[in-house]
Amino acid sequence: MKIDTQEILNKWKLYTLTNDNGMTVSFLNFGGIITDISVPNRHNQLENVVLGYKDYLDYEKNPNFFGAIIGRVAGRIQDASYTIENQTYTLVSNEGGHHLHGGDGGFHQVVWQASPFQTADTVGVKLSHKSLDGEGGYPGTFEVAVTYTLTNNNELILNYSGTSDKTTVLTMTNHSYFNLNGNLADTIHNHHVTMKSDEYVELNSELIPTGKKIDVSNTPFDFRNGRELVDGINSLSEQNSVANHGYDHYFILNQIQQHIISVKEDISGRVMTIKTNQPGLVMYTSNTLEDGLELAEGKSKPYLGVCFETQASPASLHHEGFPSVIIKANELYEKQTVFSFSIEG
């Protein structure tokens, strides 16, 4: 196992973790952006399974949030405002009249302090940041750490932790776009996803949660026994159409101790298993990804990747009955998501 470090553009560092199987994970200290995850296919060929820019300079703006740490709040906050403890806070409106993924100065555009580490069977980097009281419109000084750990079981473990000195709102995630075909050989239409979720959250035409939960039964949103993403991409259902013909919805995971999502791609044989202690996730099938961006393995186009944004729900700020994003002063925020890679057949 090893860690390699490379200077990028004389201002960032690129860390590459390598395990004893040859799997590699590369990421920047800027935004904690995962630029490459290379894992074998059934023919033992290592290929990249995430979307990333060809030119590192393109990460400065990164409007698609490729690979980045998202915070303080992942997802959309309606009307870019919320009220907690009888005080209303106004945030930056960076998507129409709404607030998306922490705003323009969110965690995806922060240079994090990096501390590499290695043990007998793991290698990783701890990323740390102090977000000051009032930054981006959020109350409380929040001291946060996100740790990326690679194991010899081909697991990438993401640990999030932190505390705020005031009651605040927080739910963090990683915004990697996965494509298990490898090296962008095809779109994600044929990816087969299984997750235990009985309900998803209805969206309005601006992709803001309406406050209504919808039973997945007999819809393209029922992944309890597995289905291919093409079902929703080609669906004429109102909710798939609202999301620009695909998925961009919050799925509430069933209340079991450890949530597990499985993603399979038959041609490569790759299987990605996601384990999380978050209460739900946004699954986004890159429906609105523009054509023609210069990515590491080719040009971008819609449906080239799928995001699994494990998180609580910012809809809880405006509606009852959703997983809360409020954390109390000095309460420890501690979440974990694990991406595991294997081969089937």
Coordinates of C-alpha atoms in Angstrom, one line a residue:
M1 CA 0.0 0.0 0.0
K2 CA 1.2 3.5 -0.7
I3 CA 0.4 7.2 -1.0
D4 CA 1.7 9.3 -3.8
T5 CA 1.6 13.1 -3.8
Q6 CA 1.7 15.4 -6.8
E7 CA 1.7 19.2 -7.1
I8 CA -1.1 20.5 -9.3
L9 CA -1.0 24.0 -10.9
N10 CA 1.4 25.1 -8.1
K11 CA -1.5 25.5 -5.7
W12 CA -3.2 22.1 -5.0
K13 CA -2.0 18.6 -4.1
L14 CA -3.2 15.4 -5.8
Y15 CA -3.1 12.4 -3.5
T16 CA -3.2 8.9 -5.0
L17 CA -3.9 5.9 -2.7
T18 CA -2.9 2.5 -4.0
N19 CA -3.7 -0.8 -2.2
D20 CA -2.1 -4.2 -2.6
N21 CA -4.6 -5.2 -5.3
G22 CA -3.6 -2.3 -7.6
M23 CA -6.8 -0.3 -7.0
T24 CA -6.1 3.4 -6.9
V25 CA -8.1 6.4 -5.7
S26 CA -6.9 9.9 -6.6
F27 CA -8.2 13.2 -5.1
L28 CA -7.3 16.8 -4.7
N29 CA -7.0 18.7 -1.4
F30 CA -9.1 21.3 -3.3
G31 CA -12.7 20.4 -2.6
G32 CA -11.7 16.9 -1.6
I33 CA -12.4 16.2 -5.3
I34 CA -12.1 12.5 -6.3
T35 CA -10.7 12.7 -9.8
D36 CA -10.1 8.9 -10.5
I37 CA -11.1 5.6 -9.0
S38 CA -9.5 2.7 -10.9
V39 CA -10.7 -0.8 -10.3
P40 CA -10.5 -4.0 -12.3
N41 CA -13.1 -5.5 -14.6
R42 CA -13.7 -9.2 -15.0
H43 CA -10.6 -9.4 -17.3
N44 CA -8.5 -7.8 -14.5
Q45 CA -8.1 -4.6 -16.5
L46 CA -7.9 -1.5 -14.3
E47 CA -10.2 1.3 -15.5
N48 CA -11.5 4.5 -14.1
V49 CA -15.1 4.4 -12.9
V50 CA -15.7 8.1 -12.0
L51 CA -16.1 11.2 -14.1
G52 CA -13.3 13.7 -14.0
Y53 CA -12.0 16.6 -16.1
K54 CA -9.0 16.2 -18.4
D55 CA -7.7 19.6 -17.4
Y56 CA -7.4 20.1 -13.6
L57 CA -8.0 23.8 -14.1
D58 CA -11.7 23.0 -14.9
Y59 CA -12.2 22.0 -11.2
E60 CA -11.9 25.7 -10.2
K61 CA -15.5 26.3 -11.2
N62 CA -16.8 22.7 -11.5
P63 CA -20.5 23.5 -11.9
N64 CA -21.3 19.8 -12.0
F65 CA -19.6 19.2 -8.6
F66 CA -17.6 16.3 -10.1
G67 CA -16.2 14.2 -7.2
A68 CA -16.4 16.9 -4.6
I69 CA -17.2 17.1 -0.9
I70 CA -20.5 18.9 -0.6
G71 CA -21.4 21.1 2.4
R72 CA -22.5 22.5 4.6
V73 CA -25.8 21.3 3.2
A74 CA -26.0 18.9 0.3
G75 CA -29.1 19.3 -1.9
R76 CA -31.4 22.2 -2.5
I77 CA -32.7 24.6 0.2
Q78 CA -36.0 26.0 -0.9
D79 CA -36.0 29.8 -1.4
A80 CA -32.4 29.9 -0.1
S81 CA -33.6 30.5 3.5
Y82 CA -34.6 28.6 6.6
T83 CA -35.6 29.2 10.2
I84 CA -34.2 27.5 13.3
E85 CA -34.6 28.5 16.9
N86 CA -36.9 31.3 15.8
Q87 CA -34.2 32.9 13.7
T88 CA -34.4 33.1 9.9
Y89 CA -31.2 32.7 7.9
T90 CA -30.7 33.8 4.3
L91 CA -28.3 31.9 2.0
V92 CA -26.9 32.6 -1.5
S93 CA -29.3 31.8 -4.3
N94 CA -27.1 29.9 -6.7
E95 CA -29.8 27.9 -8.6
G96 CA -32.8 30.1 -9.5
G97 CA -34.2 31.4 -6.2
H98 CA -32.8 28.4 -4.3
H99 CA -29.6 27.4 -2.6
L100 CA -27.7 24.3 -4.0
H101 CA -24.9 22.3 -2.5
G102 CA -23.6 24.8 0.0
G103 CA -23.5 27.7 -2.4
D104 CA -20.7 29.2 -4.5
G105 CA -18.3 29.1 -1.6
G106 CA -19.2 25.7 -0.4
F107 CA -16.9 22.9 0.7
H108 CA -16.3 21.9 -2.9
Q109 CA -14.2 25.1 -3.4
V110 CA -12.2 25.0 -0.2
V111 CA -8.5 24.0 0.0
W112 CA -8.6 21.4 2.8
Q113 CA -5.7 20.7 5.2
A114 CA -4.4 17.2 4.4
S115 CA -2.8 14.7 6.8
P116 CA -1.8 11.4 5.1
F117 CA -1.7 8.2 7.2
Q118 CA -0.9 4.5 6.7
T119 CA -1.5 1.3 8.7
A120 CA -0.8 -2.4 8.1
D121 CA -3.8 -2.8 5.8
T122 CA -5.1 0.7 5.1
V123 CA -3.9 3.9 3.5
G124 CA -5.6 7.3 3.6
V125 CA -5.8 11.1 4.1
K126 CA -7.6 13.1 6.7
L127 CA -8.9 16.4 5.3
S128 CA -9.7 19.1 7.8
H129 CA -11.4 22.6 7.5
K130 CA -12.8 25.3 9.8
S131 CA -15.9 27.0 8.4
L132 CA -16.4 30.3 10.3
D133 CA -19.6 31.5 11.9
G134 CA -21.8 33.2 9.2
E135 CA -19.8 31.8 6.3
G136 CA -22.2 31.3 3.4
G137 CA -25.1 32.4 5.6
Y138 CA -24.7 29.4 8.0
P139 CA -24.6 30.0 11.7
G140 CA -21.8 28.6 13.9
T141 CA -18.1 27.9 13.5
F142 CA -17.9 24.4 12.2
E143 CA -14.8 22.3 12.5
V144 CA -15.0 19.4 10.1
A145 CA -12.9 16.5 9.0
V146 CA -13.5 14.1 6.0
T147 CA -11.3 11.1 5.9
Y148 CA -10.7 9.0 2.8
T149 CA -9.4 5.5 3.6
L150 CA -8.6 2.7 1.1
T151 CA -8.5 -0.9 2.3
N152 CA -7.1 -4.1 0.8
N153 CA -10.7 -5.3 0.4
N154 CA -11.2 -2.6 -2.3
E155 CA -13.2 -0.4 0.0
L156 CA -13.1 3.3 -0.1
I157 CA -14.3 4.5 3.3
L158 CA -15.5 8.1 3.7
N159 CA -15.8 9.3 7.3
Y160 CA -17.4 12.7 8.1
S161 CA -17.1 14.3 11.5
G162 CA -17.3 17.7 13.1
T163 CA -18.9 20.0 15.6
S164 CA -20.4 23.5 15.6
D165 CA -20.3 26.0 18.4
K166 CA -23.9 27.0 17.6
T167 CA -27.0 25.1 16.5
T168 CA -26.8 24.9 12.7
V169 CA -27.8 22.9 9.7
L170 CA -25.5 20.3 8.1
T171 CA -25.6 17.3 5.9
M172 CA -22.5 16.4 3.9
T173 CA -22.0 14.1 1.0
N174 CA -19.6 13.2 -1.9
H175 CA -20.7 14.0 -5.4
S176 CA -18.8 11.5 -7.5
Y177 CA -20.4 10.4 -10.8
F178 CA -19.9 6.6 -11.2
N179 CA -19.8 4.7 -14.4
L180 CA -18.9 1.1 -13.9
N181 CA -18.4 0.4 -17.6
G182 CA -14.9 1.8 -17.1
N183 CA -13.2 4.7 -18.9
L184 CA -16.6 6.0 -20.1
A185 CA -17.1 3.1 -22.5
D186 CA -20.9 3.6 -22.4
T187 CA -23.6 5.5 -20.6
I188 CA -25.2 4.2 -17.3
H189 CA -28.5 3.1 -18.9
N190 CA -27.6 -0.6 -18.2
H191 CA -26.5 -0.1 -14.6
H192 CA -28.6 -2.4 -12.3
V193 CA -29.4 -0.8 -8.9
T194 CA -30.8 -2.4 -5.8
M195 CA -31.8 -0.5 -2.7
K196 CA -34.3 -1.0 0.1
S197 CA -36.5 2.1 -0.2
D198 CA -40.3 2.2 0.1
E199 CA -40.7 5.9 -0.5
Y200 CA -39.1 8.7 -2.5
V201 CA -39.7 12.5 -2.3
E202 CA -41.8 14.2 -4.9
L203 CA -40.3 17.2 -6.7
N204 CA -41.8 20.2 -8.3
S205 CA -40.8 21.7 -11.6
E206 CA -37.8 23.5 -10.0
L207 CA -36.6 20.2 -8.4
I208 CA -37.7 21.4 -5.0
P209 CA -39.3 18.8 -2.7
T210 CA -43.1 19.4 -2.4
G211 CA -43.2 17.7 1.1
K212 CA -45.0 14.7 -0.3
K213 CA -43.5 11.2 0.0
I214 CA -44.6 8.7 -2.8
D215 CA -44.8 4.9 -2.4
V216 CA -42.4 3.4 -4.9
S217 CA -44.7 0.4 -5.6
N218 CA -45.5 -0.1 -9.3
T219 CA -43.3 2.8 -10.4
P220 CA -39.9 3.1 -12.0
F221 CA -38.7 4.2 -8.5
D222 CA -39.0 0.7 -7.0
F223 CA -35.5 -0.6 -6.7
R224 CA -36.3 -3.0 -3.8
N225 CA -35.7 -6.0 -6.1
G226 CA -33.4 -4.2 -8.5
R227 CA -33.9 -2.6 -11.8
E228 CA -31.9 -0.9 -14.6
L229 CA -31.6 2.9 -14.7
V230 CA -32.9 2.9 -18.2
D231 CA -36.4 2.2 -16.8
G232 CA -36.6 5.7 -15.3
I233 CA -34.6 7.4 -18.1
N234 CA -37.1 6.2 -20.7
S235 CA -40.2 6.5 -18.4
L236 CA -43.0 8.9 -19.3
S237 CA -44.0 9.2 -15.6
E238 CA -44.5 12.7 -14.3
Q239 CA -41.7 12.5 -11.7
N240 CA -39.1 11.1 -14.2
S241 CA -40.1 13.8 -16.6
V242 CA -39.8 16.6 -14.0
A243 CA -36.3 15.5 -13.4
N244 CA -35.4 15.9 -17.1
H245 CA -36.0 12.3 -17.9
G246 CA -34.3 10.3 -15.3
Y247 CA -33.7 10.4 -11.5
D248 CA -32.7 13.4 -9.3
H249 CA -34.8 12.3 -6.3
Y250 CA -34.3 11.7 -2.6
F251 CA -34.9 8.1 -1.6
I252 CA -35.7 7.4 2.1
L253 CA -33.9 4.2 3.0
N254 CA -35.8 1.6 5.1
Q255 CA -35.0 1.7 8.8
I256 CA -32.4 -1.0 9.1
Q257 CA -29.1 -0.9 10.9
Q258 CA -26.9 -0.6 7.9
H259 CA -28.2 0.7 4.6
I260 CA -26.8 -1.2 1.6
I261 CA -27.1 -0.2 -2.1
S262 CA -25.9 -2.5 -4.9
V263 CA -24.9 -1.3 -8.4
K264 CA -24.0 -3.8 -11.1
E265 CA -22.8 -3.6 -14.7
D266 CA -22.9 -6.9 -16.6
I267 CA -20.4 -6.2 -19.4
S268 CA -17.5 -5.2 -17.2
G269 CA -18.6 -7.5 -14.3
R270 CA -18.1 -4.7 -11.9
V271 CA -20.2 -4.5 -8.7
M272 CA -20.2 -1.4 -6.4
T273 CA -21.7 -1.8 -3.0
I274 CA -22.6 1.3 -1.0
K275 CA -23.0 1.0 2.8
T276 CA -24.1 4.1 4.8
N277 CA -25.5 5.2 8.1
Q278 CA -27.2 8.1 6.4
P279 CA -31.1 7.9 6.3
G280 CA -31.4 8.3 2.6
L281 CA -29.7 9.4 -0.6
V282 CA -30.3 11.5 -3.8
M283 CA -29.7 9.4 -6.9
Y284 CA -28.9 11.6 -9.9
T285 CA -28.5 10.1 -13.3
S286 CA -26.7 13.1 -14.8
N287 CA -29.8 14.0 -16.9
T288 CA -28.7 17.6 -17.4
L289 CA -25.0 17.0 -17.9
E290 CA -24.0 19.1 -20.9
D291 CA -22.4 17.8 -24.0
G292 CA -18.8 18.4 -24.9
L293 CA -16.9 18.9 -21.7
E294 CA -13.4 17.6 -21.9
L295 CA -13.3 14.7 -19.5
A296 CA -10.3 12.5 -18.8
E297 CA -11.5 9.7 -21.1
G298 CA -13.6 11.6 -23.6
K299 CA -16.5 14.1 -24.1
S300 CA -19.3 14.5 -21.6
K301 CA -23.0 13.9 -22.4
P302 CA -26.1 13.2 -20.4
Y303 CA -26.4 9.9 -18.6
L304 CA -22.7 9.4 -18.5
G305 CA -22.6 8.9 -14.7
V306 CA -24.8 8.2 -11.7
C307 CA -24.4 9.9 -8.3
F308 CA -25.4 8.3 -5.0
E309 CA -25.5 11.3 -2.6
T310 CA -25.9 9.7 0.8
Q311 CA -27.3 12.4 3.2
A312 CA -30.2 13.7 5.3
S313 CA -32.9 15.8 3.7
P314 CA -32.9 19.6 3.4
A315 CA -36.6 19.3 2.8
S316 CA -36.8 18.8 6.6
L317 CA -36.2 22.6 6.9
H318 CA -39.6 23.3 5.3
H319 CA -41.7 20.1 5.8
E320 CA -42.4 17.7 8.7
G321 CA -41.4 14.1 8.6
F322 CA -38.1 14.2 6.8
P323 CA -34.6 13.2 8.1
S324 CA -33.3 16.3 9.9
V325 CA -30.3 18.4 8.9
I326 CA -30.2 20.3 12.2
I327 CA -27.3 19.7 14.6
K328 CA -27.2 21.2 18.0
A329 CA -24.3 23.2 19.4
N330 CA -21.4 21.0 20.3
E331 CA -23.2 17.9 19.1
L332 CA -20.9 15.5 17.2
Y333 CA -21.7 15.1 13.6
E334 CA -20.5 11.6 12.6
K335 CA -21.4 9.8 9.3
Q336 CA -19.9 7.2 7.1
T337 CA -20.3 5.9 3.6
V338 CA -18.3 3.0 2.2
F339 CA -17.9 2.3 -1.5
S340 CA -16.8 -1.3 -2.1
F341 CA -15.8 -2.8 -5.5
S342 CA -15.8 -6.4 -6.6
I343 CA -16.4 -8.6 -9.7
E344 CA -19.3 -10.8 -10.5
G345 CA -19.1 -13.7 -12.9

